[in-house]
Amino acid sequence: MYYNGVYHLFYQFNPKGAVWGNIVWAHAISTDLINWIRLDHAIYPSEVFDKYGTWSGSVTILPGNKPKPVILYTGIVDTNNTQVQNYAIPADLSDPFLRKWIKPDNNPLVVADKSINKTQFRDPTTAWLGRDGHWRIVVGSNIRHRGVAILYRSRDFMKWTKAQHPLHTSANTGNWECPDFFPVSLKHTNGLDTSADGDNVKHVLKVSLDVTRFEYYTIGTYDTKKDRYIPDDTSIDGWKGLRLDYGNFYASKTFYDPSKNRRILWGWANESDVVPDDAVKKGWAGIQAIPRKLWLDPSGKQLIQWPVEELETMRKQKVELRNHKLDKGETIEVKGITPAQADIEVTFSFSSLENAEEFDSSWADLYAQDVCAIRGSQVQGGLGPFGLLTLSSEKLEEYTPVFFRIFKAHDKYKVLMCSDASRSTLRDNKKMYKPSFGGYVDVDLTDKKLSLRSLIDHSVVESFGADGKTCITSRVYPTLAIYHEAHLFAFNNGTETISIEILDAWSMDKSNR
């Protein structure tokens, strides 16, 4: 949240080890979203209504002469994993850092009724205020394999009543975790307060699917009279729907930042090496991805995401490459920066779409990441694969490619974006998760250009295709391509010559983090 000039990040944390358990709400503050100060934990198990865990939730800032933030969170009350919804408030609003939080005696606020599976009933959203003066929240759940966003209403934020119908539900999607429901503007890229509605507003419902460990979202219409959310015809519920990020990215939340009129998305990227063994050795596990500004694409069909502008203050030495041709099989090294921690923006162009390879009809029912695994960066194509080889060793024994391939499917073109961890490390460990992540990019190829931005930070490659239309986060653990031994290359493994119109790359200085 943003409150009185300070950003507050609350996150799930185990203070007793680098594995899951003993969950508290850790607390950090910042004035620029880049440099953070860790504070004492905001809330932790201490009462009968959260004795066995203080799980995820959200913050709502209640309006008034002196706005007051309220944490809503899931408490675990017994060894049977019974879940209830609690609240906490600042002990001292005059403390600029809100270091201490209290849990009033009237907790819990929301308890599951007989129709709800009380062991899958968690993660309350930020509340929004309806035109009728009632507050509303959604809690994620699961009823007979049907994902459910259970809706509650309250006049005073203390007494909550379950609505007769859920805000939204979808069959065969399993338990919905970390739901997020927020408005987006049809007219501009600015963010909207969570309570906004009106003629030029659409709504987004995002859920984290416990079954797949991926996140999905739909764009639709919020019927404020019926308190129902209806996804647009172009939005699909469930596993084949839109994703905020097609990689290692989960349990995300957004918040409205009034200081710059934007909606900011935070996501979590867990480890993908051997858990818990490697986590215990490292002494830590899990990172927050870079915060992203989020808005609705002009088409109205999807969201656009881009790293917050403050990240650019970390850019240090810079190298440029202009109008360089990449012929079939050519690779060029980008020198003059520190590739283990870098920010790269590149625009690729091509003179023709004639060499786009045919899209195999047998792939139609596959997920994009499956096609990436079949048609990897080493598989020669027509128009692609082309892109970046990140976190590469000098002789390419290790590398994590982020690349595009362009296919022709009937009379249309399909753009595939991949981030492939399969060759990212020489570690011989079958338990490591080294997937080929991928997503399709809904982009107009009239100008015959594709852009890519990749943020590289030792064990993470966070990439944004076509100005943020498709995003992929990968966690990788090279053994050779570390620190000053890491390299960065641009490559083309297609028959069509690719031009690097513009490539700007910066070393990133994290000395203050």
Coordinates of C-alpha atoms in Angstrom, one line a residue:
M1 CA 0.0 0.0 0.0
Y2 CA 0.9 3.7 -0.3
Y3 CA 0.2 5.6 2.8
N4 CA 1.3 9.1 3.9
G5 CA 4.2 9.2 1.4
V6 CA 5.5 5.7 2.3
Y7 CA 5.2 2.4 0.4
H8 CA 4.5 -0.6 2.6
L9 CA 5.2 -4.2 1.5
F10 CA 3.7 -7.0 3.6
Y11 CA 4.8 -10.5 2.6
Q12 CA 4.4 -14.1 3.8
F13 CA 7.6 -15.1 5.7
N14 CA 8.9 -17.8 7.9
P15 CA 11.2 -16.3 10.4
K16 CA 12.4 -19.7 11.6
G17 CA 13.8 -21.1 8.3
A18 CA 13.9 -21.1 4.5
V19 CA 11.1 -23.6 4.1
W20 CA 7.3 -23.1 4.3
G21 CA 5.7 -22.8 7.8
N22 CA 5.4 -20.5 10.8
I23 CA 4.0 -17.9 8.5
V24 CA 3.9 -14.2 9.6
W25 CA 3.3 -10.9 7.9
A26 CA 6.8 -9.5 7.4
H27 CA 6.9 -5.7 6.8
A28 CA 9.2 -3.5 4.7
I29 CA 8.9 0.2 3.8
S30 CA 10.2 2.4 0.9
T31 CA 9.8 5.8 -0.5
D32 CA 10.8 4.8 -4.1
L33 CA 9.9 1.1 -4.5
I34 CA 13.6 0.3 -5.0
N35 CA 15.3 0.8 -1.7
W36 CA 13.6 -1.0 1.2
I37 CA 14.0 -1.0 5.0
R38 CA 12.9 -4.1 6.8
L39 CA 10.9 -3.6 10.0
D40 CA 9.6 -5.9 12.7
H41 CA 6.9 -8.2 11.6
A42 CA 3.5 -6.6 11.3
I43 CA 1.4 -9.5 12.5
Y44 CA 2.2 -13.0 13.7
P45 CA 0.3 -15.9 15.3
S46 CA -0.6 -14.8 18.8
E47 CA -4.4 -15.3 19.4
V48 CA -6.9 -18.0 19.4
F49 CA -8.1 -16.9 16.0
D50 CA -4.7 -17.1 14.3
K51 CA -2.7 -19.4 16.6
Y52 CA -1.5 -21.7 13.7
G53 CA -0.8 -19.1 11.1
T54 CA -1.4 -15.5 9.8
W55 CA -1.8 -16.2 6.1
S56 CA -2.3 -14.0 3.1
G57 CA -4.7 -11.1 2.6
S58 CA -4.9 -7.5 1.6
V59 CA -4.9 -3.9 2.9
T60 CA -7.8 -1.4 2.6
I61 CA -7.4 2.3 3.4
L62 CA -10.6 3.5 5.0
P63 CA -11.5 7.1 4.0
G64 CA -12.2 9.9 6.5
N65 CA -10.6 12.9 8.0
K66 CA -7.7 10.7 8.9
P67 CA -7.6 7.7 6.5
K68 CA -6.9 4.5 8.3
P69 CA -5.3 1.3 6.8
V70 CA -6.9 -2.0 7.8
I71 CA -5.2 -5.4 7.2
L72 CA -7.6 -8.2 6.3
Y73 CA -5.9 -11.6 6.6
T74 CA -6.6 -15.3 6.9
G75 CA -6.0 -16.8 10.3
I76 CA -5.5 -20.6 11.0
V77 CA -7.3 -21.5 14.2
D78 CA -6.5 -25.2 14.7
T79 CA -4.4 -28.2 13.5
N80 CA -7.3 -29.1 11.1
N81 CA -6.3 -26.0 9.0
T82 CA -9.6 -24.2 9.7
Q83 CA -9.4 -20.8 8.1
V84 CA -11.1 -17.5 9.2
Q85 CA -10.8 -13.9 8.1
N86 CA -9.4 -11.5 10.6
Y87 CA -8.3 -7.8 10.7
A88 CA -5.5 -5.8 12.2
I89 CA -5.1 -2.0 12.6
P90 CA -2.1 0.3 13.3
A91 CA -1.4 0.8 17.0
D92 CA -0.3 4.4 16.3
L93 CA -1.3 6.3 13.2
S94 CA 1.1 9.1 14.1
D95 CA 4.0 6.6 13.5
P96 CA 5.1 7.4 9.9
F97 CA 6.2 3.8 9.5
L98 CA 3.2 2.1 11.1
R99 CA 5.6 -0.3 12.9
K100 CA 3.1 -1.9 15.3
W101 CA -0.2 -3.5 14.5
I102 CA -2.9 -4.7 16.9
K103 CA -5.6 -7.4 16.4
P104 CA -8.8 -6.3 18.2
D105 CA -10.9 -8.7 20.3
N106 CA -13.8 -8.8 17.9
N107 CA -11.9 -11.1 15.6
P108 CA -12.6 -13.1 13.5
L109 CA -14.7 -11.0 11.2
V110 CA -15.7 -13.7 8.8
V111 CA -16.2 -17.4 9.5
A112 CA -17.1 -20.1 6.9
D113 CA -20.7 -21.2 7.0
K114 CA -21.8 -24.9 6.3
S115 CA -21.7 -24.4 2.6
I116 CA -18.0 -23.5 2.5
N117 CA -15.0 -25.8 2.8
K118 CA -13.3 -24.1 5.8
T119 CA -9.9 -25.5 4.9
Q120 CA -10.0 -23.8 1.5
F121 CA -11.3 -20.4 2.5
R122 CA -8.6 -17.7 2.4
D123 CA -6.9 -14.6 1.0
P124 CA -9.5 -11.7 1.4
T125 CA -9.1 -9.0 -1.2
T126 CA -8.8 -5.3 -0.8
A127 CA -12.3 -4.0 -0.1
W128 CA -14.3 -1.7 -2.4
L129 CA -17.1 0.7 -1.6
G130 CA -20.3 0.3 -3.6
R131 CA -22.7 3.1 -4.5
D132 CA -25.0 1.9 -1.8
G133 CA -22.4 2.7 0.9
H134 CA -21.6 -0.9 1.6
W135 CA -18.1 -2.4 1.6
R136 CA -17.4 -5.6 -0.3
I137 CA -14.6 -8.1 -0.2
V138 CA -14.0 -11.4 -2.0
V139 CA -12.5 -14.6 -0.4
G140 CA -11.1 -17.4 -2.5
S141 CA -12.5 -20.9 -2.1
N142 CA -13.4 -24.2 -3.8
I143 CA -16.7 -26.0 -3.9
R144 CA -16.6 -29.5 -5.6
H145 CA -13.7 -28.6 -7.8
R146 CA -15.3 -25.3 -8.8
G147 CA -13.3 -22.2 -8.1
V148 CA -15.3 -19.6 -6.2
A149 CA -14.9 -15.9 -5.3
I150 CA -17.2 -15.7 -2.3
L151 CA -18.6 -12.2 -1.8
Y152 CA -19.2 -10.5 1.5
R153 CA -20.8 -7.1 2.3
S154 CA -20.6 -4.8 5.3
R155 CA -21.9 -1.3 6.2
D156 CA -19.3 -0.6 8.9
F157 CA -16.4 -2.9 7.9
M158 CA -16.9 -4.9 11.1
K159 CA -20.1 -7.0 10.5
W160 CA -19.9 -8.9 7.3
T161 CA -22.7 -10.8 5.5
K162 CA -22.2 -13.4 2.8
A163 CA -24.0 -12.6 -0.4
Q164 CA -26.5 -15.1 -1.8
H165 CA -24.4 -15.6 -4.9
P166 CA -20.6 -15.5 -5.4
L167 CA -19.1 -12.6 -7.3
H168 CA -17.9 -15.2 -9.9
T169 CA -17.3 -19.0 -10.1
S170 CA -15.9 -21.4 -12.7
A171 CA -16.2 -25.2 -12.9
N172 CA -13.1 -27.5 -12.9
T173 CA -10.6 -24.9 -11.8
G174 CA -10.0 -26.1 -8.3
N175 CA -9.2 -23.8 -5.3
W176 CA -8.9 -20.1 -6.0
E177 CA -6.0 -18.5 -4.0
C178 CA -5.0 -14.9 -3.8
P179 CA -8.0 -13.4 -5.7
D180 CA -7.7 -9.8 -6.9
F181 CA -10.6 -7.7 -8.2
F182 CA -9.9 -4.2 -9.5
P183 CA -11.1 -1.7 -12.1
V184 CA -9.1 -0.5 -15.1
S185 CA -9.8 2.5 -17.4
L186 CA -10.9 2.2 -21.0
K187 CA -9.6 5.7 -21.7
H188 CA -6.1 6.0 -20.3
T189 CA -3.2 4.1 -18.7
N190 CA -3.6 5.6 -15.2
G191 CA -4.7 3.4 -12.4
L192 CA -8.0 3.6 -10.6
D193 CA -9.0 3.5 -7.0
T194 CA -10.4 0.0 -6.2
S195 CA -13.9 1.4 -5.6
A196 CA -14.1 3.1 -9.0
D197 CA -16.8 2.1 -11.5
G198 CA -18.7 3.8 -14.4
D199 CA -19.1 3.8 -18.2
N200 CA -15.4 3.9 -19.0
V201 CA -14.4 1.2 -16.6
K202 CA -13.8 -2.5 -17.0
H203 CA -13.0 -4.9 -14.2
V204 CA -10.3 -7.6 -13.8
L205 CA -10.6 -10.7 -11.7
K206 CA -7.3 -12.5 -11.1
V207 CA -7.0 -15.8 -9.3
S208 CA -4.1 -18.1 -8.5
L209 CA -4.9 -21.7 -9.3
D210 CA -3.7 -24.0 -6.6
V211 CA -3.8 -26.9 -9.0
T212 CA -1.5 -25.5 -11.7
R213 CA 0.5 -23.0 -9.5
F214 CA -0.1 -20.4 -12.2
E215 CA -2.2 -17.3 -12.3
Y216 CA -5.1 -16.5 -14.6
Y217 CA -7.2 -13.4 -15.2
T218 CA -10.3 -12.3 -17.1
I219 CA -11.5 -8.9 -18.1
G220 CA -15.2 -8.2 -17.9
T221 CA -18.1 -6.2 -16.6
Y222 CA -19.0 -5.8 -13.0
D223 CA -22.8 -5.6 -12.6
T224 CA -23.0 -3.4 -9.5
K225 CA -26.8 -4.0 -9.0
K226 CA -26.6 -7.8 -9.0
D227 CA -23.0 -7.9 -7.6
R228 CA -22.0 -10.2 -10.3
Y229 CA -18.8 -10.2 -12.5
I230 CA -19.3 -11.3 -16.1
P231 CA -16.1 -12.0 -18.1
D232 CA -16.0 -10.7 -21.7
D233 CA -16.5 -13.2 -24.6
T234 CA -12.8 -12.7 -25.3
S235 CA -11.7 -13.8 -21.8
I236 CA -11.6 -17.5 -20.9
D237 CA -11.9 -18.7 -17.4
G238 CA -9.4 -21.4 -16.3
W239 CA -6.3 -23.0 -17.6
K240 CA -6.4 -21.8 -21.2
G241 CA -7.1 -18.2 -20.1
L242 CA -4.9 -15.2 -20.0
R243 CA -2.0 -15.1 -17.5
L244 CA -0.3 -12.1 -15.9
D245 CA 3.0 -14.0 -16.3
Y246 CA 3.7 -17.2 -18.2
G247 CA 6.6 -18.2 -16.0
N248 CA 7.5 -18.6 -12.4
F249 CA 5.1 -16.0 -10.9
Y250 CA 2.4 -16.6 -8.3
A251 CA 0.3 -15.1 -5.5
S252 CA 0.3 -11.6 -7.0
K253 CA -1.5 -8.6 -5.7
T254 CA -2.2 -5.1 -7.0
F255 CA -2.7 -1.9 -5.2
Y256 CA -3.6 1.7 -6.3
D257 CA -0.8 4.2 -5.9
P258 CA -2.4 7.7 -5.6
S259 CA 1.0 9.4 -5.7
K260 CA 1.4 8.7 -9.4
N261 CA -2.2 7.6 -10.3
R262 CA -1.2 4.1 -11.2
R263 CA -2.0 0.5 -10.3
I264 CA 1.0 -1.5 -9.3
L265 CA 1.3 -5.3 -9.5
W266 CA 3.6 -7.3 -7.2
G267 CA 4.3 -11.0 -7.8
W268 CA 6.2 -13.8 -6.1
A269 CA 8.8 -15.9 -7.8
N270 CA 9.6 -19.0 -5.8
E271 CA 12.7 -21.1 -6.1
S272 CA 12.9 -23.9 -8.7
D273 CA 15.9 -25.7 -7.5
V274 CA 15.8 -28.6 -4.9
V275 CA 13.4 -27.7 -2.1
P276 CA 14.0 -27.8 0.8
D277 CA 17.6 -28.9 0.5
D278 CA 19.0 -26.0 -1.5
A279 CA 16.8 -23.4 0.4
V280 CA 18.2 -24.6 3.7
K281 CA 21.8 -24.3 2.4
K282 CA 21.2 -20.8 1.0
G283 CA 19.3 -19.7 4.1
W284 CA 16.5 -18.0 2.1
A285 CA 13.8 -18.9 -0.5
G286 CA 11.6 -16.9 -2.8
I287 CA 11.8 -13.3 -4.2
Q288 CA 9.4 -10.6 -5.1
A289 CA 9.5 -9.8 -8.8
I290 CA 10.1 -6.2 -9.9
P291 CA 6.9 -4.1 -9.2
R292 CA 5.0 -3.4 -12.5
K293 CA 2.6 -0.7 -13.6
L294 CA -0.5 -2.3 -15.0
W295 CA -3.2 -1.0 -17.4
L296 CA -5.7 -2.1 -20.0
D297 CA -4.5 -2.6 -23.6
P298 CA -6.3 -0.3 -26.1
S299 CA -7.9 -3.4 -27.6
G300 CA -9.6 -4.1 -24.3
K301 CA -8.7 -7.8 -24.6
Q302 CA -5.7 -8.0 -22.2
L303 CA -3.6 -6.2 -19.6
I304 CA -0.2 -4.5 -20.3
Q305 CA 2.6 -4.6 -17.7
W306 CA 5.8 -2.6 -17.5
P307 CA 8.4 -2.3 -14.7
V308 CA 7.9 0.8 -12.6
E309 CA 9.7 3.8 -13.8
E310 CA 11.7 4.0 -10.6
L311 CA 13.7 1.0 -11.7
E312 CA 15.5 3.1 -14.3
T313 CA 17.3 5.0 -11.5
M314 CA 19.4 1.9 -11.0
R315 CA 20.8 2.0 -14.5
K316 CA 24.5 2.6 -14.6
Q317 CA 27.0 2.0 -17.5
K318 CA 25.3 1.7 -20.8
V319 CA 26.1 0.1 -24.2
E320 CA 24.2 0.6 -27.5
L321 CA 23.9 -1.4 -30.6
R322 CA 22.2 0.1 -33.7
N323 CA 21.1 -1.5 -37.0
H324 CA 23.0 -4.7 -36.7
K325 CA 22.0 -7.6 -39.1
L326 CA 21.8 -11.1 -37.7
D327 CA 22.0 -13.7 -40.4
K328 CA 21.0 -17.3 -40.0
G329 CA 22.9 -18.9 -37.1
E330 CA 24.6 -15.7 -36.1
T331 CA 25.3 -14.7 -32.5
I332 CA 26.7 -11.4 -31.3
E333 CA 27.9 -10.7 -27.8
V334 CA 26.8 -7.6 -26.0
K335 CA 29.9 -6.3 -24.2
G336 CA 30.6 -3.4 -21.8
I337 CA 28.0 -4.2 -19.1
T338 CA 27.7 -6.6 -16.2
P339 CA 25.4 -9.3 -17.7
A340 CA 24.6 -10.9 -14.3
Q341 CA 22.7 -7.8 -13.3
A342 CA 21.4 -6.0 -16.3
D343 CA 18.4 -4.3 -18.0
I344 CA 18.1 -4.8 -21.8
E345 CA 15.7 -3.2 -24.2
V346 CA 15.9 -4.3 -27.8
T347 CA 13.8 -3.9 -30.9
F348 CA 14.1 -6.6 -33.6
S349 CA 12.8 -6.1 -37.2
F350 CA 12.5 -8.2 -40.3
S351 CA 11.8 -7.3 -43.9
S352 CA 9.3 -10.0 -44.7
L353 CA 6.8 -12.5 -43.1
E354 CA 7.2 -15.0 -46.0
N355 CA 9.6 -17.2 -44.1
A356 CA 7.3 -17.7 -41.1
E357 CA 7.1 -21.5 -40.5
E358 CA 3.8 -23.3 -40.7
F359 CA 2.0 -23.8 -37.4
D360 CA 1.6 -27.6 -36.9
S361 CA -2.1 -28.4 -36.4
S362 CA -1.1 -31.0 -33.7
W363 CA 0.0 -28.1 -31.5
A364 CA -3.5 -26.5 -31.4
D365 CA -4.4 -28.1 -28.1
L366 CA -1.0 -27.6 -26.5
Y367 CA 0.0 -24.8 -24.2
A368 CA 2.5 -22.3 -25.5
Q369 CA 5.2 -23.6 -23.1
D370 CA 4.8 -27.1 -24.7
V371 CA 5.4 -25.6 -28.2
C372 CA 8.5 -23.8 -26.8
A373 CA 9.8 -27.1 -25.6
I374 CA 9.2 -28.7 -29.0
R375 CA 10.6 -25.7 -31.0
G376 CA 13.4 -24.5 -28.7
S377 CA 16.1 -21.9 -29.5
Q378 CA 18.4 -24.6 -31.1
V379 CA 15.7 -25.7 -33.5
Q380 CA 16.2 -23.8 -36.7
G381 CA 13.1 -22.0 -38.0
G382 CA 12.2 -19.6 -40.7
L383 CA 11.2 -16.3 -39.0
G384 CA 12.9 -17.1 -35.7
P385 CA 13.9 -18.2 -33.2
F386 CA 15.6 -14.9 -32.5
G387 CA 16.2 -13.0 -29.2
L388 CA 18.7 -12.9 -26.3
L389 CA 20.9 -15.5 -24.7
T390 CA 20.9 -14.4 -21.0
L391 CA 23.1 -15.7 -18.2
S392 CA 25.3 -17.4 -20.7
S393 CA 28.7 -19.0 -20.1
E394 CA 31.4 -17.9 -22.6
K395 CA 31.2 -21.1 -24.7
L396 CA 27.5 -21.5 -24.3
E397 CA 27.6 -24.5 -22.1
E398 CA 24.9 -22.7 -20.1
Y399 CA 22.4 -20.1 -21.2
T400 CA 18.8 -19.0 -20.7
P401 CA 17.4 -17.9 -24.1
V402 CA 14.5 -15.5 -24.3
F403 CA 13.2 -15.5 -27.9
F404 CA 10.4 -15.2 -30.4
R405 CA 9.2 -17.5 -33.2
I406 CA 6.6 -16.4 -35.8
F407 CA 4.3 -19.0 -37.2
K408 CA 1.7 -18.9 -40.0
A409 CA -1.6 -20.5 -39.1
H410 CA -4.0 -20.4 -42.0
D411 CA -4.2 -16.8 -43.0
K412 CA -3.0 -15.4 -39.6
Y413 CA 0.3 -15.2 -37.9
K414 CA 1.1 -16.5 -34.4
V415 CA 3.9 -15.0 -32.3
L416 CA 5.4 -17.3 -29.7
M417 CA 7.6 -15.9 -26.9
C418 CA 9.7 -18.3 -24.9
S419 CA 12.0 -18.3 -21.9
D420 CA 13.8 -21.6 -21.8
A421 CA 15.5 -22.8 -18.6
S422 CA 16.3 -26.3 -19.9
R423 CA 20.0 -25.3 -20.7
S424 CA 20.4 -22.8 -17.9
T425 CA 22.7 -24.9 -15.7
L426 CA 25.2 -27.7 -15.7
R427 CA 24.0 -28.9 -12.3
D428 CA 23.2 -32.6 -12.6
N429 CA 20.1 -32.7 -10.5
K430 CA 17.0 -34.4 -11.8
K431 CA 14.9 -32.7 -9.2
M432 CA 15.5 -29.2 -10.5
Y433 CA 12.7 -27.5 -12.3
K434 CA 14.0 -26.3 -15.7
P435 CA 10.9 -25.7 -17.8
S436 CA 10.5 -24.1 -21.2
F437 CA 8.0 -21.3 -20.4
G438 CA 6.1 -19.6 -23.1
G439 CA 3.1 -17.5 -24.1
Y440 CA 1.6 -16.2 -27.3
V441 CA 1.9 -12.5 -28.1
D442 CA -1.2 -10.8 -29.4
V443 CA 0.6 -8.2 -31.6
D444 CA 0.1 -6.5 -34.9
L445 CA 3.0 -7.4 -37.2
T446 CA 2.3 -4.7 -39.8
D447 CA 5.5 -2.8 -39.0
K448 CA 7.4 -6.1 -38.9
K449 CA 8.9 -5.3 -35.5
L450 CA 9.0 -7.0 -32.1
S451 CA 10.4 -5.5 -28.9
L452 CA 11.8 -7.3 -25.8
R453 CA 12.9 -6.1 -22.4
S454 CA 14.7 -8.4 -20.0
L455 CA 15.7 -7.8 -16.4
I456 CA 18.5 -10.1 -15.3
D457 CA 19.5 -10.5 -11.7
H458 CA 21.7 -13.6 -11.0
S459 CA 18.9 -16.2 -10.6
V460 CA 16.0 -14.5 -12.3
V461 CA 15.3 -13.4 -15.9
E462 CA 12.1 -11.3 -16.0
S463 CA 11.1 -10.5 -19.6
F464 CA 8.5 -8.3 -21.3
G465 CA 7.5 -8.9 -24.9
A466 CA 5.9 -6.4 -27.3
D467 CA 6.0 -3.5 -24.8
G468 CA 4.5 -5.6 -22.0
K469 CA 1.8 -7.6 -23.8
T470 CA 3.4 -11.0 -22.7
C471 CA 5.6 -11.4 -19.6
I472 CA 7.7 -14.4 -18.5
T473 CA 9.7 -14.8 -15.3
S474 CA 12.2 -17.6 -15.0
R475 CA 14.3 -18.7 -12.0
V476 CA 17.6 -20.3 -13.1
Y477 CA 20.8 -21.4 -11.3
P478 CA 23.9 -21.3 -13.6
T479 CA 27.2 -22.8 -12.3
L480 CA 29.5 -21.1 -14.9
A481 CA 27.6 -18.0 -15.9
I482 CA 27.8 -16.3 -12.5
Y483 CA 29.0 -12.9 -11.4
H484 CA 31.7 -11.6 -13.8
E485 CA 31.7 -14.9 -15.8
A486 CA 28.2 -14.2 -17.1
H487 CA 27.7 -13.2 -20.7
L488 CA 24.9 -11.8 -22.9
F489 CA 24.3 -12.5 -26.5
A490 CA 21.8 -11.7 -29.2
F491 CA 21.1 -14.5 -31.7
N492 CA 19.1 -15.5 -34.7
N493 CA 18.6 -19.2 -35.6
G494 CA 16.1 -18.6 -38.4
T495 CA 16.6 -18.4 -42.2
E496 CA 15.1 -14.9 -42.3
T497 CA 17.7 -12.2 -41.5
I498 CA 16.8 -10.2 -38.4
S499 CA 17.9 -6.7 -37.8
I500 CA 18.6 -5.3 -34.3
E501 CA 17.3 -1.8 -34.8
I502 CA 18.0 -0.7 -31.3
L503 CA 19.6 -2.4 -28.4
D504 CA 20.2 -0.5 -25.2
A505 CA 21.7 -2.4 -22.2
W506 CA 22.5 -1.1 -18.7
S507 CA 24.4 -2.6 -15.8
M508 CA 22.2 -2.4 -12.7
D509 CA 23.6 -1.1 -9.5
K510 CA 22.1 -2.8 -6.4
S511 CA 24.6 -1.4 -3.9
N512 CA 21.7 0.2 -1.9
R513 CA 19.4 -2.8 -1.8

